[in-house]
Coordinates of C-alpha atoms in Angstrom, one line a residue:
X1 CA -28.1 -69.0 42.3
X2 CA -30.0 -67.2 44.7
X3 CA -26.9 -64.6 45.1
X4 CA -26.8 -63.7 41.9
X5 CA -30.3 -62.9 41.4
X6 CA -29.9 -60.8 44.8
X7 CA -27.3 -58.9 43.2
X8 CA -29.3 -58.2 40.3
X9 CA -32.2 -57.1 42.0
X10 CA -29.7 -54.8 44.3
X11 CA -28.2 -53.3 41.1
X12 CA -31.9 -53.0 39.2
X13 CA -33.4 -51.5 42.3
X14 CA -32.6 -47.7 41.6
X15 CA -33.5 -48.2 38.0
X16 CA -37.7 -49.5 39.3
X17 CA -37.7 -47.1 42.6
X18 CA -36.9 -43.4 43.2
X19 CA -34.7 -42.9 40.1
X20 CA -37.8 -44.2 38.0
X21 CA -39.9 -41.3 39.3
X22 CA -37.0 -38.7 38.6
X23 CA -36.6 -39.5 35.2
X24 CA -40.2 -38.4 34.0
X25 CA -40.0 -35.5 36.5
X26 CA -36.8 -34.1 34.9
X27 CA -37.8 -34.7 31.2
X28 CA -40.9 -32.6 32.2
X29 CA -39.1 -29.6 33.6
X30 CA -37.0 -29.4 30.7
X31 CA -40.0 -29.5 28.6
X32 CA -41.5 -26.8 30.4
X33 CA -38.7 -24.5 30.2
X34 CA -38.0 -25.0 26.9
X35 CA -41.8 -24.2 26.2
X36 CA -41.7 -21.2 28.2
X37 CA -38.4 -20.2 25.9
X38 CA -40.1 -20.8 23.1
X39 CA -43.8 -18.5 24.5
X40 CA -41.1 -16.0 25.3
X41 CA -39.8 -15.6 21.9
X42 CA -43.0 -15.7 20.2
X43 CA -43.7 -12.3 22.6
X44 CA -40.0 -11.2 21.7
X45 CA -40.6 -11.2 17.9
X46 CA -44.1 -9.5 18.4
X47 CA -43.1 -6.8 20.0
X48 CA -39.7 -6.7 17.5
X49 CA -41.5 -7.0 14.5
X50 CA -44.3 -4.3 15.3
X51 CA -41.2 -2.0 15.9
X52 CA -40.5 -2.7 12.2
X53 CA -43.7 -1.8 11.1
X54 CA -43.9 1.2 13.3
X55 CA -40.3 2.5 11.6
X56 CA -42.0 1.4 7.9
X57 CA -45.4 3.2 8.3
X58 CA -43.8 6.1 9.9
X59 CA -41.6 6.7 6.4
X60 CA -44.8 5.8 4.3
X61 CA -46.7 8.5 5.9
X62 CA -43.8 10.8 5.6
X63 CA -43.9 10.4 1.9
X64 CA -47.2 11.7 1.4
X65 CA -46.4 14.3 3.8
X66 CA -43.3 15.6 1.8
X67 CA -45.9 15.4 -1.7
X68 CA -47.8 17.5 0.3
X69 CA -45.2 20.1 0.8
X70 CA -45.7 22.6 -2.3
X71 CA -49.5 23.1 -1.4
X72 CA -49.2 23.4 2.4
X73 CA -46.7 26.1 1.8
X74 CA -49.4 28.0 0.2
X75 CA -51.4 27.7 2.7
X76 CA -54.0 25.9 1.3
X77 CA -56.1 23.4 2.9
X78 CA -55.7 20.3 3.3
X79 CA -58.6 18.8 1.6
X80 CA -57.2 20.6 -1.8
X81 CA -54.4 17.8 -1.9
X82 CA -54.7 16.5 -5.8
X83 CA -51.9 14.8 -5.4
X84 CA -53.3 12.7 -2.4
X85 CA -54.5 9.8 -4.8
X86 CA -51.2 9.0 -6.6
X87 CA -49.3 9.2 -3.0
X88 CA -51.5 7.0 -0.9
X89 CA -52.2 4.5 -4.1
X90 CA -48.2 4.0 -4.0
X91 CA -48.4 3.3 -0.4
X92 CA -51.2 1.0 -0.3
X93 CA -49.8 -0.9 -3.4
X94 CA -46.1 -1.8 -2.2
X95 CA -47.2 -2.1 2.1
X96 CA -49.3 -5.3 2.3
X97 CA -49.9 -4.3 5.7
X98 CA -51.4 -1.0 5.1
X99 CA -55.4 -1.4 5.2
X100 CA -55.9 2.7 4.6
X101 CA -54.4 5.8 4.4
X102 CA -56.5 9.2 5.3
X103 CA -56.2 12.8 6.0
X104 CA -58.1 14.7 8.4
X105 CA -58.8 18.1 8.9
X106 CA -58.3 19.9 12.4
X107 CA -61.5 19.2 13.5
X108 CA -60.7 15.6 13.1
X109 CA -62.9 14.9 10.0
X110 CA -61.9 13.0 7.3
X111 CA -61.5 15.0 4.1
X112 CA -59.5 12.7 2.1
X113 CA -59.5 8.5 2.0
X114 CA -58.0 5.7 0.2
X115 CA -59.7 3.7 0.0
X116 CA -63.0 5.5 0.3
X117 CA -65.0 3.1 1.9
X118 CA -63.0 2.4 4.7
X119 CA -64.1 3.1 8.4
X120 CA -62.6 1.8 11.3
X121 CA -65.6 2.5 13.4
X122 CA -66.3 4.0 16.7
X123 CA -63.7 1.9 18.5
X124 CA -61.4 2.4 21.7
X125 CA -57.6 3.3 20.7
X126 CA -55.1 2.5 23.0
X127 CA -51.8 4.5 23.4
X128 CA -48.0 3.3 24.2
X129 CA -46.7 -0.2 22.4
X130 CA -48.1 -2.8 20.7
X131 CA -49.3 -5.6 23.9
X132 CA -48.6 -3.2 25.9
X133 CA -45.0 -4.0 26.6
X134 CA -41.9 -2.0 26.1
X135 CA -41.4 2.1 25.1
X136 CA -44.2 4.5 24.0
X137 CA -44.1 5.2 20.7
X138 CA -45.5 8.7 19.9
X139 CA -48.2 8.6 17.5
X140 CA -48.8 5.1 17.5
X141 CA -52.5 3.7 18.5
X142 CA -53.9 0.0 18.8
X143 CA -57.2 -1.9 19.2
X144 CA -56.5 -5.4 18.5
X145 CA -54.6 -6.3 15.4
X146 CA -55.4 -2.7 13.6
X147 CA -53.3 -0.1 14.5
X148 CA -53.0 3.8 13.5
X149 CA -50.4 6.2 12.9
X150 CA -51.1 9.7 12.9
X151 CA -48.6 12.2 11.9
X152 CA -49.5 16.0 12.5
X153 CA -48.9 18.4 9.6
X154 CA -48.5 22.3 9.3
X155 CA -49.1 24.5 6.8
X156 CA -48.3 28.3 5.8
X157 CA -50.2 29.8 8.6
X158 CA -50.2 26.8 11.2
X159 CA -51.2 23.8 11.7
X160 CA -53.2 21.7 9.4
X161 CA -54.5 18.7 9.9
X162 CA -53.0 14.6 10.1
X163 CA -52.2 11.8 8.1
X164 CA -53.5 8.9 9.2
X165 CA -52.3 5.4 8.4
X166 CA -54.2 2.3 9.1
X167 CA -52.3 -0.8 9.5
X168 CA -52.6 -4.7 10.3
X169 CA -49.9 -6.5 12.6
X170 CA -50.2 -9.5 10.8
X171 CA -49.1 -11.7 13.6
X172 CA -50.2 -15.3 12.1
X173 CA -48.0 -14.1 8.7
X174 CA -45.2 -13.4 11.1
X175 CA -45.1 -16.6 13.0
X176 CA -45.6 -18.9 9.3
X177 CA -42.5 -17.5 8.2
X178 CA -39.7 -20.6 7.1
X179 CA -37.3 -19.2 9.9
X180 CA -40.0 -19.0 12.5
X181 CA -41.0 -22.8 11.8
X182 CA -37.4 -23.7 11.3
X183 CA -36.5 -22.8 15.3
X184 CA -39.9 -24.1 16.5
X185 CA -38.5 -27.4 14.6
X186 CA -35.4 -27.4 16.2
X187 CA -36.9 -26.7 19.7
X188 CA -39.0 -29.5 19.3
X189 CA -36.0 -31.7 18.4
X190 CA -34.0 -30.4 21.7
X191 CA -37.2 -31.5 23.6
X192 CA -37.3 -34.9 22.3
X193 CA -33.8 -35.3 22.3
X194 CA -33.7 -34.5 26.1
X195 CA -36.7 -36.9 26.7
X196 CA -35.6 -40.0 24.8
X197 CA -32.1 -39.6 26.7
X198 CA -33.3 -38.5 29.7
X199 CA -36.0 -41.9 29.8
X200 CA -33.9 -44.0 28.1
X201 CA -30.1 -43.4 27.9
X202 CA -29.3 -41.5 31.4
X203 CA -26.8 -43.5 33.9
X204 CA -29.0 -43.6 37.1
X205 CA -26.4 -42.3 39.4
X206 CA -26.8 -38.9 37.3
X207 CA -29.9 -38.1 39.5
X208 CA -28.1 -38.7 42.9
X209 CA -25.8 -35.5 42.2
X210 CA -27.2 -32.3 41.7
X211 CA -24.3 -30.8 40.0
X212 CA -24.8 -33.2 36.9
X213 CA -28.2 -32.6 37.3
X214 CA -27.5 -29.0 36.8
X215 CA -24.8 -28.9 34.1
X216 CA -27.4 -31.2 31.9
X217 CA -30.2 -28.6 32.2
X218 CA -27.9 -25.9 31.7
X219 CA -26.6 -27.3 28.4
X220 CA -30.2 -27.9 27.4
X221 CA -31.3 -24.1 28.0
X222 CA -28.0 -22.6 26.8
X223 CA -29.0 -24.7 23.2
X224 CA -32.6 -23.6 23.3
X225 CA -31.6 -19.6 24.2
X226 CA -29.0 -20.1 21.0
X227 CA -31.8 -21.4 18.7
X228 CA -34.2 -19.1 19.9
X229 CA -31.7 -16.2 19.6
X230 CA -31.2 -17.0 16.4
X231 CA -34.1 -17.5 15.0
X232 CA -35.3 -14.1 16.3
X233 CA -32.1 -12.4 14.4
X234 CA -32.8 -14.4 10.9
X235 CA -36.5 -13.4 11.7
X236 CA -35.1 -9.4 12.1
X237 CA -33.1 -9.7 9.1
X238 CA -35.5 -10.9 6.8
X239 CA -38.0 -8.2 8.2
X240 CA -35.3 -5.5 7.9
X241 CA -34.7 -6.5 4.0
X242 CA -38.2 -6.8 3.6
X243 CA -38.6 -3.0 4.8
X244 CA -35.8 -2.3 2.5
X245 CA -37.7 -3.6 -0.5
X246 CA -40.5 -1.5 0.6
X247 CA -38.5 1.5 0.3
X248 CA -36.8 0.7 -2.8
X249 CA -40.1 -0.3 -4.2
X250 CA -41.6 3.0 -3.3
X251 CA -38.8 5.0 -5.0
X252 CA -38.6 2.6 -8.0
X253 CA -42.2 3.7 -8.5
X254 CA -41.7 7.1 -8.3
X255 CA -39.2 6.8 -11.2
X256 CA -41.0 4.3 -13.2
X257 CA -43.8 6.9 -13.8
X258 CA -41.2 9.4 -15.0
X259 CA -40.0 7.0 -17.4
X260 CA -43.6 5.4 -18.5
X261 CA -43.7 9.5 -19.8
X262 CA -40.2 8.9 -21.9
X263 CA -38.2 11.0 -19.1
X264 CA -34.6 9.5 -18.4
X265 CA -34.2 9.6 -14.8
X266 CA -30.7 11.4 -15.0
X267 CA -32.7 14.0 -17.0
X268 CA -35.3 15.1 -13.2
X269 CA -34.6 17.9 -11.4
X270 CA -34.1 17.6 -8.1
X271 CA -33.3 13.6 -8.5
X272 CA -30.5 13.8 -5.5
X273 CA -33.4 15.4 -2.7
X274 CA -35.8 12.8 -3.6
X275 CA -33.1 10.0 -3.0
X276 CA -32.3 12.0 0.2
X277 CA -35.6 12.7 1.2
X278 CA -36.1 8.3 1.4
X279 CA -32.8 8.6 3.3
X280 CA -33.7 11.2 5.7
X281 CA -37.4 10.3 6.6
X282 CA -36.4 7.1 8.3
X283 CA -33.8 6.4 11.6
X284 CA -33.2 2.7 10.3
X285 CA -32.0 3.5 6.7
X286 CA -28.6 3.7 6.1
X287 CA -28.2 4.6 2.7
X288 CA -30.3 5.0 -1.0
X289 CA -29.0 5.0 -4.2
X290 CA -29.9 5.2 -7.8
X291 CA -27.8 2.8 -10.0
X292 CA -27.4 3.0 -13.8
X293 CA -25.5 -0.7 -13.7
X294 CA -23.2 -0.2 -11.2
X295 CA -22.5 3.6 -11.8
X296 CA -23.9 5.8 -9.1
X297 CA -26.8 8.3 -10.6
X298 CA -27.7 9.8 -7.2
X299 CA -26.9 8.5 -3.7
X300 CA -27.5 9.3 0.3
X301 CA -25.8 8.0 3.4
X302 CA -23.1 6.0 1.7
X303 CA -20.0 6.6 3.7
X304 CA -17.3 6.0 1.3
X305 CA -19.2 7.2 -2.0
X306 CA -17.0 6.7 -5.2
X307 CA -18.6 6.7 -8.8
X308 CA -19.3 2.5 -8.6
X309 CA -21.4 0.6 -6.4
X310 CA -20.6 -1.9 -4.2
X311 CA -22.6 -3.5 -1.2
X312 CA -21.3 -2.0 2.2
X313 CA -20.3 -4.2 4.6
X314 CA -22.6 -4.8 7.8
X315 CA -26.2 -3.6 5.8
X316 CA -28.6 -5.5 5.2
X317 CA -29.6 -4.0 1.4
X318 CA -32.1 -4.6 -1.1
X319 CA -32.2 -3.7 -5.0
X320 CA -34.6 -3.2 -7.2
X321 CA -34.8 -3.3 -10.7
X322 CA -36.8 0.2 -11.9
X323 CA -36.6 -0.8 -15.3
X324 CA -35.6 -3.8 -17.4
X325 CA -32.4 -4.3 -19.2
X326 CA -33.2 -3.6 -23.0
X327 CA -30.5 -3.4 -25.7
X328 CA -29.4 0.3 -26.1
X329 CA -31.1 1.4 -23.2
X330 CA -29.6 1.7 -19.5
X331 CA -30.7 -0.5 -16.6
X332 CA -31.7 1.6 -13.5
X333 CA -32.0 0.4 -9.8
X334 CA -32.7 1.2 -6.7
X335 CA -30.4 0.2 -3.6
X336 CA -31.6 0.4 -0.2
X337 CA -29.8 -0.4 2.9
X338 CA -30.3 -1.2 6.4
X339 CA -27.3 -1.4 9.0
X340 CA -27.3 -5.2 10.7
X341 CA -26.4 -2.8 14.0
X342 CA -29.5 -1.0 13.7
X343 CA -31.4 -4.6 13.7
X344 CA -29.6 -5.7 16.3
X345 CA -30.4 -2.8 18.4
X346 CA -34.1 -2.7 17.6
X347 CA -34.1 -6.9 18.9
X348 CA -32.1 -5.9 22.2
X349 CA -34.5 -2.7 22.9
X350 CA -37.7 -4.8 22.4
X351 CA -36.5 -8.0 24.0
X352 CA -34.5 -6.8 26.9
X353 CA -37.8 -7.5 29.6
X354 CA -38.4 -10.7 28.0
X355 CA -34.6 -11.9 28.2
X356 CA -35.1 -11.1 31.7
X357 CA -38.2 -13.0 32.3
X358 CA -36.2 -16.0 30.4
X359 CA -33.5 -15.6 33.1
X360 CA -36.1 -15.6 36.0
X361 CA -37.4 -18.7 34.2
X362 CA -34.0 -20.7 34.0
X363 CA -33.4 -19.7 37.6
X364 CA -36.7 -21.1 38.8
X365 CA -35.8 -24.6 36.7
X366 CA -32.8 -25.0 38.6
X367 CA -34.7 -24.5 42.3
X368 CA -36.6 -27.4 41.0
X369 CA -33.8 -29.4 40.3
X370 CA -33.5 -29.9 44.0
X371 CA -36.7 -32.0 43.7
X372 CA -35.7 -33.8 40.6
X373 CA -32.4 -35.1 42.4
X374 CA -32.3 -38.6 43.9
X375 CA -30.7 -38.5 47.7
X376 CA -27.8 -41.3 47.9
X377 CA -29.8 -42.5 51.1
X378 CA -32.9 -43.0 49.5
X379 CA -31.0 -45.5 46.9
X380 CA -29.3 -47.2 49.6
X381 CA -32.7 -48.1 51.3
X382 CA -34.2 -49.7 47.8

């Protein structure tokens, strides 16, 4: 009996000794690394979403600029832009992040503003990218969550002023999306699974082998990186579709105004130029098309253009109804597409520095695994 009891104590020694202390250390190390990956992923998405916002806001300013083309060509001052109200209302209506659209003269005095009561106050604006990370974006300045984009305009006799669009980078809203919540939940479940496995199920002999510990740690980190990458890509795709929706709604609104007057879009002079304007004023849009049913009325950027529209491959697009289907009346729609390759490029450009940070964090964890490993000699002494 005494020999059997002694054997049982010998077998349970590693469980209650050094191995017992190593279990929570490994669980804590993995949880800290996964938490770091989540934080780096959050910073990555903050930068990526701000870049999508910049591209969208630049197009909003270019749209107002195009509307000013006639009066600027005549040499009129920017304060005489009688179409400012309609152009700026369209921007404010279809872009919830925009707080105000203003036109300033060469002395930086506001001559037109929508809303009129908007005043940013005497704040200090910082140049560069959001959060001071990544490459600088010309024309963009930041103050906290509020940003502004300035687009210089020139008239017949030289520089005439600038179009300034104030917008807010809604960080809380960006992380309240269902994709972000699902990604965070997956990371929490992964961390809980590792804690349970380490604290309850892991074989004590695993803690004596650095190779087995490193394998467990590497697999966990790879799964975590895959979850973060999939979440960021899903958020980027959602953001791209929302951006395409904003452009489609804007163009659809312009056409809807003509329809409200009884003018059919096919009778509009320069319809192709308007469609081309939306495609050319933004670098991330691949095509814009006005459709009557599935027949292409006007389009710009479609590679294999026929008289019938079909969704291009490798493109995230939005299709907006300009007017609902009615009996004996054609149904018009606006289709706007953003290539998946462009979304991936934006995510890569904004996340390269943070990816290096994630690699450094994982490497530091590998170095700390040596402190978690239980030497065989220590187990033998128990």
